[in-house]
mmCIF file of C-alpha atoms in Angstrom:
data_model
loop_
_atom_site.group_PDB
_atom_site.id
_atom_site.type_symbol
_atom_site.label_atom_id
_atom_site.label_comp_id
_atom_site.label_asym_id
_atom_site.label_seq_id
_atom_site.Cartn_x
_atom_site.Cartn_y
_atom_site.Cartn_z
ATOM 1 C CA UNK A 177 -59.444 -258.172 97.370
ATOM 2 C CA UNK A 178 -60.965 -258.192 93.927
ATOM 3 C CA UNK A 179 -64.331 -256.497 92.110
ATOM 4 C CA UNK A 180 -66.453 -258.633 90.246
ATOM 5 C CA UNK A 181 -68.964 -257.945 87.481
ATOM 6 C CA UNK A 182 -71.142 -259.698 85.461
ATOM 7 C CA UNK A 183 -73.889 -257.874 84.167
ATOM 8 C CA UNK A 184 -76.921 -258.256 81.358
ATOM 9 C CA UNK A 185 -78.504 -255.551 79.352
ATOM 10 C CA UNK A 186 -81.925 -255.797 77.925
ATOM 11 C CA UNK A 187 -80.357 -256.474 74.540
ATOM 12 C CA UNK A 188 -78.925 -259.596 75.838
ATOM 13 C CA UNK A 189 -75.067 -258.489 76.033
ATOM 14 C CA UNK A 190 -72.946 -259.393 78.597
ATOM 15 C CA UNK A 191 -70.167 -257.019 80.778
ATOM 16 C CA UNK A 192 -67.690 -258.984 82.768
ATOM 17 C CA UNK A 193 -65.398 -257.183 84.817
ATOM 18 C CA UNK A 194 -62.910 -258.462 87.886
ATOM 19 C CA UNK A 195 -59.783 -256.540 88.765
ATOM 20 C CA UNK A 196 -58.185 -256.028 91.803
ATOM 21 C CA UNK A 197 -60.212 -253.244 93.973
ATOM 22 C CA UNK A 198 -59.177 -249.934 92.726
ATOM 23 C CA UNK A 199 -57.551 -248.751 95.945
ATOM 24 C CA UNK A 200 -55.034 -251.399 94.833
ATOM 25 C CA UNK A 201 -54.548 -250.280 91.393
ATOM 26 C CA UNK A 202 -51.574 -248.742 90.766
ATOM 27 C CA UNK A 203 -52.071 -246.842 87.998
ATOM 28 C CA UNK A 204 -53.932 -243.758 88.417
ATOM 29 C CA UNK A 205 -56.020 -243.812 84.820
ATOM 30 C CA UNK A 206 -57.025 -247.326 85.176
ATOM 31 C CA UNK A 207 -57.915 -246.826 88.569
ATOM 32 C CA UNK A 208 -60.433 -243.724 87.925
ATOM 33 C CA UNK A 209 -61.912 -245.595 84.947
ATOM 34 C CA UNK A 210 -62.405 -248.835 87.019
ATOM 35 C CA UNK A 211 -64.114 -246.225 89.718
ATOM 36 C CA UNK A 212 -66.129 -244.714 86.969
ATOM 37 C CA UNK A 213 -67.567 -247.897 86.580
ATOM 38 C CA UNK A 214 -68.307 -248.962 89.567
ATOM 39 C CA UNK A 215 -70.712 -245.581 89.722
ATOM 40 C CA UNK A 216 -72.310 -246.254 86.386
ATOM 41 C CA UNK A 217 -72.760 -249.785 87.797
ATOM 42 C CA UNK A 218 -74.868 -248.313 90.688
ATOM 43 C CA UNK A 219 -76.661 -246.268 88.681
ATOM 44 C CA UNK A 220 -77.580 -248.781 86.222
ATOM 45 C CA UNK A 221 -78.706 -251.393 88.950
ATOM 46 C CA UNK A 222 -81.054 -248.637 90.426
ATOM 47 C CA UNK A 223 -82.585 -247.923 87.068
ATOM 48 C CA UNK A 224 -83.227 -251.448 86.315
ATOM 49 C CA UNK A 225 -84.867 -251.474 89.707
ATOM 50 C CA UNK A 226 -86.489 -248.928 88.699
ATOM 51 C CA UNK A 227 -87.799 -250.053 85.567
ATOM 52 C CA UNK A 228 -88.603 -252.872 87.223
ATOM 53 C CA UNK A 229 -91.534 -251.312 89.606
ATOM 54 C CA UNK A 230 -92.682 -249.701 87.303
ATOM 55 C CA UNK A 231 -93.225 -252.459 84.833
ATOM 56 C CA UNK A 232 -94.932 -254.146 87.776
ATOM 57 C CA UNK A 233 -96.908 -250.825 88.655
ATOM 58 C CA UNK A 234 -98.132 -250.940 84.520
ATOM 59 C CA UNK A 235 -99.505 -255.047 85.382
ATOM 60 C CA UNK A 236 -101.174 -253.788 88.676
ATOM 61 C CA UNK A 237 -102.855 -251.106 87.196
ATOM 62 C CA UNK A 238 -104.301 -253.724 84.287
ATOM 63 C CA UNK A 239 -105.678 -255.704 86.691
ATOM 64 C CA UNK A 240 -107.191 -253.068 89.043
ATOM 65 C CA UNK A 241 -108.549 -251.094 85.820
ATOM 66 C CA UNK A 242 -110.369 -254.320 84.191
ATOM 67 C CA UNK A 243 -111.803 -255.293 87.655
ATOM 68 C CA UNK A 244 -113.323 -251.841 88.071
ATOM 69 C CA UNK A 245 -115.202 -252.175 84.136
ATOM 70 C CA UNK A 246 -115.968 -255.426 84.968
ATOM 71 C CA UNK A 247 -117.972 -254.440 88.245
ATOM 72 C CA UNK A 248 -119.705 -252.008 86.520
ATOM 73 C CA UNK A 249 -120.419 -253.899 83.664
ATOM 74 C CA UNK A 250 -121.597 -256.233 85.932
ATOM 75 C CA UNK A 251 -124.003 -253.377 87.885
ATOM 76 C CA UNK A 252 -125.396 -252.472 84.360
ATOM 77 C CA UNK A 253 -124.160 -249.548 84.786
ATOM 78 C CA UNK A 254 -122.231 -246.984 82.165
ATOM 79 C CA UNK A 255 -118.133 -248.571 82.013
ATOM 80 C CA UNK A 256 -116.224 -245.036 82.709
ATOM 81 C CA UNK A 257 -113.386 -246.049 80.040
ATOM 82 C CA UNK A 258 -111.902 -242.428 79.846
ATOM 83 C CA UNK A 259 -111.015 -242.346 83.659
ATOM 84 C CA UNK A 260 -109.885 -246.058 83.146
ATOM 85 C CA UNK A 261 -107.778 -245.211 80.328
ATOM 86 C CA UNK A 262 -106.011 -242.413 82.090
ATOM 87 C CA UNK A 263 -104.796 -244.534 85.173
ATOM 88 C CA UNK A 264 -103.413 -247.321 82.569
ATOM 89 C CA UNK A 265 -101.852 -244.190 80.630
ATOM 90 C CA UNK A 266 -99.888 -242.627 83.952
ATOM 91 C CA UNK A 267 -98.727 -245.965 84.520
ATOM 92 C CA UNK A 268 -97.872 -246.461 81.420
ATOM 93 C CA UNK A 269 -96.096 -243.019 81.024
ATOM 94 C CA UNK A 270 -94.021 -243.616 84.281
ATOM 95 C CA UNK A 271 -92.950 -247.099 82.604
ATOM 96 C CA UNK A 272 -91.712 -245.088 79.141
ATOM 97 C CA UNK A 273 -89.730 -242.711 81.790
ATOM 98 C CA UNK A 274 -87.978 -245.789 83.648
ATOM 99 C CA UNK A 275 -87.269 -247.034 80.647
ATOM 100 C CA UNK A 276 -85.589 -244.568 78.950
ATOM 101 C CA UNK A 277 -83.916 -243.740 81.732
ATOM 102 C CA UNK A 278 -82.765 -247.217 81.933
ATOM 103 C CA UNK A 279 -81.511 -247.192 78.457
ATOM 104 C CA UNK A 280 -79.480 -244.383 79.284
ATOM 105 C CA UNK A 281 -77.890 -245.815 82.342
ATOM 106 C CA UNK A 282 -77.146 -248.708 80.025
ATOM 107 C CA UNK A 283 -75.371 -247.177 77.432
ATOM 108 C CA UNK A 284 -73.036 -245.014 79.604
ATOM 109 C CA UNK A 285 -72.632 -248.453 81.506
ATOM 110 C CA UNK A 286 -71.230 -249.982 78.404
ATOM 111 C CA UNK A 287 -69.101 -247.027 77.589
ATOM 112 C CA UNK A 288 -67.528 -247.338 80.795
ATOM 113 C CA UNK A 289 -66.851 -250.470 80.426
ATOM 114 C CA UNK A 290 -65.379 -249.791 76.826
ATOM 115 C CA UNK A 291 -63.028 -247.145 78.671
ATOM 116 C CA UNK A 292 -61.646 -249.468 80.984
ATOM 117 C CA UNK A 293 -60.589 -252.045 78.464
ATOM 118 C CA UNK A 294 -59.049 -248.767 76.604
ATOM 119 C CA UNK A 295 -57.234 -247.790 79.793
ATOM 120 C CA UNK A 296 -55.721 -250.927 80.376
ATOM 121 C CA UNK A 297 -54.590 -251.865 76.902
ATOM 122 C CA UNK A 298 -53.211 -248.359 76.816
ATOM 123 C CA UNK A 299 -51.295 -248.711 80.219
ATOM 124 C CA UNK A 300 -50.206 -252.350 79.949
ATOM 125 C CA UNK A 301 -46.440 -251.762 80.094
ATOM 126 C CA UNK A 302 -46.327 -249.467 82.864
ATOM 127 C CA UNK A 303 -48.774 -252.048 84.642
ATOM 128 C CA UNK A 304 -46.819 -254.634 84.102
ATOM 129 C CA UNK A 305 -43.789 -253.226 85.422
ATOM 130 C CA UNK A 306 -45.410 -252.915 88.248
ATOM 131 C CA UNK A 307 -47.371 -256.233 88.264
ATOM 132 C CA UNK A 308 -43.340 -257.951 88.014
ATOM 133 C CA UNK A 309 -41.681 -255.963 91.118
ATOM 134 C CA UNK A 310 -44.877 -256.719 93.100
ATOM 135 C CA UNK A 311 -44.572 -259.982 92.471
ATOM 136 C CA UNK A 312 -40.896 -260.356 93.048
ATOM 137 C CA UNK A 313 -41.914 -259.068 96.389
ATOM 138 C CA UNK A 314 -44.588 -261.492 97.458
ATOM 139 C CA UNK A 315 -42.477 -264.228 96.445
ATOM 140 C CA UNK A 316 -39.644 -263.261 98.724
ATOM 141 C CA UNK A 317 -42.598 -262.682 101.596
ATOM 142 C CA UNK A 318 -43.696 -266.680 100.537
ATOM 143 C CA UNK A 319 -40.095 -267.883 100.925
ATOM 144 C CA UNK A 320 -39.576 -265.892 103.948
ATOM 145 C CA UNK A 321 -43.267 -267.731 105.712
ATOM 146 C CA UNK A 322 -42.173 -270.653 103.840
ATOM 147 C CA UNK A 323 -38.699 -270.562 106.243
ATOM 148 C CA UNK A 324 -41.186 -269.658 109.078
ATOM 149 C CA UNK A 325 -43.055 -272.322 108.892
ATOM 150 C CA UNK A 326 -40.326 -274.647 108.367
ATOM 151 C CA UNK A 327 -38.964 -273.666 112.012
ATOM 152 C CA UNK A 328 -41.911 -273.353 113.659
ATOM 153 C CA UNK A 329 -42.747 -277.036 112.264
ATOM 154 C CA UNK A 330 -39.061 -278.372 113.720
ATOM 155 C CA UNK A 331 -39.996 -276.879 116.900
ATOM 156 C CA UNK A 332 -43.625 -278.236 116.872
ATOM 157 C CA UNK A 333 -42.155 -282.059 116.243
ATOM 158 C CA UNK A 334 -39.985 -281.278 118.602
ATOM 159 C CA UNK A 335 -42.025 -280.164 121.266
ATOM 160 C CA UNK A 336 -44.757 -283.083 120.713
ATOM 161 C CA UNK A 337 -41.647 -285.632 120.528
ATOM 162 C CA UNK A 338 -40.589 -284.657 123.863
ATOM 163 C CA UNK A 339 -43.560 -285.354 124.895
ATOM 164 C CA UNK A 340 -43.436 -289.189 123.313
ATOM 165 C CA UNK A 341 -40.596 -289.428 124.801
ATOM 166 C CA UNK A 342 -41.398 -288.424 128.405
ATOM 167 C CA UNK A 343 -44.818 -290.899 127.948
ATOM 168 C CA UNK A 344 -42.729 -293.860 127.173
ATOM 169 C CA UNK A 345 -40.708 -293.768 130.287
ATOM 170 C CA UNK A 346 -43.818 -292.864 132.101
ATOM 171 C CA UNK A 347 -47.355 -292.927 131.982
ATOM 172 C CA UNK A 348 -47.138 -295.423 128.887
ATOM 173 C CA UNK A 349 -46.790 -294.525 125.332
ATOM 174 C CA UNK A 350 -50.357 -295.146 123.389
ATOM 175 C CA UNK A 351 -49.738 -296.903 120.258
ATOM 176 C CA UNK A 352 -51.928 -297.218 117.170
ATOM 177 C CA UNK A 353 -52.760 -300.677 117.270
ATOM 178 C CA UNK A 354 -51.818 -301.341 121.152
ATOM 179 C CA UNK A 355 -55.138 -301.809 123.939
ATOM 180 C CA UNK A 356 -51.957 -300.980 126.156
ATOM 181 C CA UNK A 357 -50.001 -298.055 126.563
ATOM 182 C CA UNK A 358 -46.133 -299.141 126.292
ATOM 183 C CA UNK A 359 -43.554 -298.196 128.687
ATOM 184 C CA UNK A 360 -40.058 -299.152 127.529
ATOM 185 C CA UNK A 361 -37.667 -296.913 129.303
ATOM 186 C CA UNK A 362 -35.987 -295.897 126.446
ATOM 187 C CA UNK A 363 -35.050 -292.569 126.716
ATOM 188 C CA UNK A 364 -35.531 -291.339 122.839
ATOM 189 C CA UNK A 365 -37.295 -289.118 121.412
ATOM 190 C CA UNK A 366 -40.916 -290.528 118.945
ATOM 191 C CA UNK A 367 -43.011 -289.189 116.999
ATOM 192 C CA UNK A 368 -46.658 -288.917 119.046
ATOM 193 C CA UNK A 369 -49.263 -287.880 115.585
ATOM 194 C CA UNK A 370 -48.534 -287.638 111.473
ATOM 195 C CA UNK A 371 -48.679 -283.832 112.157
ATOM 196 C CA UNK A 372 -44.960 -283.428 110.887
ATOM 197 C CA UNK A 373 -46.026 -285.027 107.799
ATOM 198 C CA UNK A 374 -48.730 -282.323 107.303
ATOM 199 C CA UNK A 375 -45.913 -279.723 107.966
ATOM 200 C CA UNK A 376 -43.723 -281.266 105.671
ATOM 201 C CA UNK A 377 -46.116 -281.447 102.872
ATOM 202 C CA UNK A 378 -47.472 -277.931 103.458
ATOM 203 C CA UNK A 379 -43.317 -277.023 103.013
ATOM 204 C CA UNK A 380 -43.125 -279.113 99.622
ATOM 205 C CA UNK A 381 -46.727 -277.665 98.483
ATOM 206 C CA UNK A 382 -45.039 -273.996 98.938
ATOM 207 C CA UNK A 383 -41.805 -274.717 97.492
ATOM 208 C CA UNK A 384 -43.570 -275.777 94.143
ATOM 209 C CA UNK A 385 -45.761 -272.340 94.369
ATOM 210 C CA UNK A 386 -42.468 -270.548 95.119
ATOM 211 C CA UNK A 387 -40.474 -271.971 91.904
ATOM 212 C CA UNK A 388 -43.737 -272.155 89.523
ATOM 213 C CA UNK A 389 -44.487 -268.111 90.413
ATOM 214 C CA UNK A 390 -40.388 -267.656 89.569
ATOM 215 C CA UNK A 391 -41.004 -269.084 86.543
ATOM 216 C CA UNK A 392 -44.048 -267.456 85.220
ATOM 217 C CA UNK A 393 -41.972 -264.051 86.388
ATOM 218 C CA UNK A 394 -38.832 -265.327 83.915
ATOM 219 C CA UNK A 395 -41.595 -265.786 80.865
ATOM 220 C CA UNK A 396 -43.212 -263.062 81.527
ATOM 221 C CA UNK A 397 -40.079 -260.744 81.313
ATOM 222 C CA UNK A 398 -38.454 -262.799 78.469
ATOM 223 C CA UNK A 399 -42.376 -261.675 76.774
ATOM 224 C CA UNK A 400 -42.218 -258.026 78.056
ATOM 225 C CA UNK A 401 -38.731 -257.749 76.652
ATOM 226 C CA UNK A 402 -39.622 -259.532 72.688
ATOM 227 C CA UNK A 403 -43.131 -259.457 72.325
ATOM 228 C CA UNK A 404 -45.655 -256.489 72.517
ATOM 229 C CA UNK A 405 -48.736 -256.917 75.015
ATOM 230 C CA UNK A 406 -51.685 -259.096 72.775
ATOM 231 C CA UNK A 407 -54.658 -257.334 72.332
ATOM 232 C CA UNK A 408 -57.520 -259.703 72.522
ATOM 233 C CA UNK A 409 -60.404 -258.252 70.569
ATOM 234 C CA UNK A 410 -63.704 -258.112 73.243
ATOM 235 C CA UNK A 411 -66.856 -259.238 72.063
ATOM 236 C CA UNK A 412 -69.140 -256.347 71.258
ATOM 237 C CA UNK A 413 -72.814 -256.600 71.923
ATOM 238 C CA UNK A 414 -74.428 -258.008 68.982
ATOM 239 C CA UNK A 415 -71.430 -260.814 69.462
ATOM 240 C CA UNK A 416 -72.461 -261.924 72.888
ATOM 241 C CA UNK A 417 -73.583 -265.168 72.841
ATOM 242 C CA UNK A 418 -75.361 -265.256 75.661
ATOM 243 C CA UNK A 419 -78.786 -264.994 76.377
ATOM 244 C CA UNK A 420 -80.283 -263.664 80.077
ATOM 245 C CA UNK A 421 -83.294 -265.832 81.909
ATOM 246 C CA UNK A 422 -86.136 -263.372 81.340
ATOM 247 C CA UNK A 423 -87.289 -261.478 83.793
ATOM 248 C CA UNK A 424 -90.176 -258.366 83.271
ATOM 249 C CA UNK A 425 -89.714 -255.533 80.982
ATOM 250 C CA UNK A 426 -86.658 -258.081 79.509
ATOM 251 C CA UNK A 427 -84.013 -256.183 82.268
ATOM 252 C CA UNK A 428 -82.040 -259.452 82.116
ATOM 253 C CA UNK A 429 -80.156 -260.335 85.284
ATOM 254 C CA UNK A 430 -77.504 -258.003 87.294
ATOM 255 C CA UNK A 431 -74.631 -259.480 89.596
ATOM 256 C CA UNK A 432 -72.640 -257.219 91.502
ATOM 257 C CA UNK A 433 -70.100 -259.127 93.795
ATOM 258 C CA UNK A 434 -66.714 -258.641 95.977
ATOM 259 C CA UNK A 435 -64.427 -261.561 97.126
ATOM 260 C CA UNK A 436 -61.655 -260.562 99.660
ATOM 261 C CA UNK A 437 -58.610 -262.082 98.457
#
């Protein structure tokens, strides 16, 4: 299971985030910066829907305030600005709070997001090491289904041959290209479907996974044990290149997703 983010500030920047889901972290300072996150994620989604209302609340309270001076305008009447002016001014006032709390929410959000990339970078190696013996791991548990399934799919031809077999001294064998079934009385086993070919591919499919991951594993030790872990430099915000569809009060867009892997 993995975390995604991708989310937009109202500068325009862009946070991208996906890491395994903290519970399957294994190291303790990544994990509670990764958690931090996740909070100041929240937080910052319910201020932007925040800000968001209230932007809306601001347009509302335009429209209701110039259809009130324009019905007594209309009447002849005296246009009562002053009470006008202080509904569009609490509106507006509860827009200025949203929004600053919004900017707030966003800057911690992008300081979390700074910490993370520190807590990595800082924790690579011991990461790593971990990263390599898990994998070593999963790649025995691959073999070991890999064997599995290379059994089960002997016994599944061989169960579904016996079956050919027992057809063609019976009922008739039904062959692909025959109106007839065909009884020969030979007493050998046949093949009934191509679903040993499936089996065998699936085997050959897994036994290139199996040698590829064993590979990566010998480059990445052969790197662990000459090179130092590359820092690559992340983009700060005025070096996003990436520009949100506008929505109101220029909140950008916010994606918050998990895929179970």
């Amino acid at each position: 299971m993995t975390v995604s983010y991708n989310l937009h500030s109202r500068s325009g920047g862009s946070l991208m985030l996906t890491l395994p889901d903290p519970s399957r972290i294994p190291i303790p300072a990544v994990r509670e910066a990764v958690e931090k996150f996740a909070k100041r994620a929240a937080q910052h989604r319910d201020a932007r829907a925040a800000l968001s209302a209230a932007d809306s609340a601001v347009h509302r309270a335009r429209g209701v305030i110039d259809a009130e001076a324009a019905d007594a305008a209309e009447d002849g009447g005296a246009v009562p600005a002053k009470k006008l002016v202080k509904k569009l001014r609490a509106a507006q006032d509860a827009l200025d709070e949203a929004r600053i709390e919004f900017d707030a929410r966003d800057t911690a959000l992008r300081k979390a997001h700074g910490r993370v990339i520190e807590a990595i970078q800082h924790h690579a190696p011991a990461w790593r090491a971990e990263a390599l013996a898990h994998a070593d791991a999963e790649i025995l548990r691959v073999t070991t289904a890999r064997e599995m399934l290379r059994k089960a799919g002997g016994d599944l031809d061989e169960s579904l041959s016996t079956l050919g077999l027992l057809d063609r001294l019976t009922d008739g064998l039904k062959v692909r290209g025959l109106s007839e079934p065909r009884i020969d009385r030979v007493p050998a086993l046949v093949a009934v479907d191509s679903s040993g070919m499936h089996v065998s591919v699936a085997l050959d499919a897994i036994g290139s996974a199996i040698g590829e991951a064993m590979e990566t594993l010998d480059v990445q030790r052969g790197a662990e044990r000459s090179t130092p872990d590359v820092i690559v430099p992340v983009a700060d915000e005025d070096q996003i290149d990436e520009t949100p569809a506008p929505v109101s009060a220029d909140l950008g867009d916010l994606t918050i997703g998990a895929d179970d892997e």
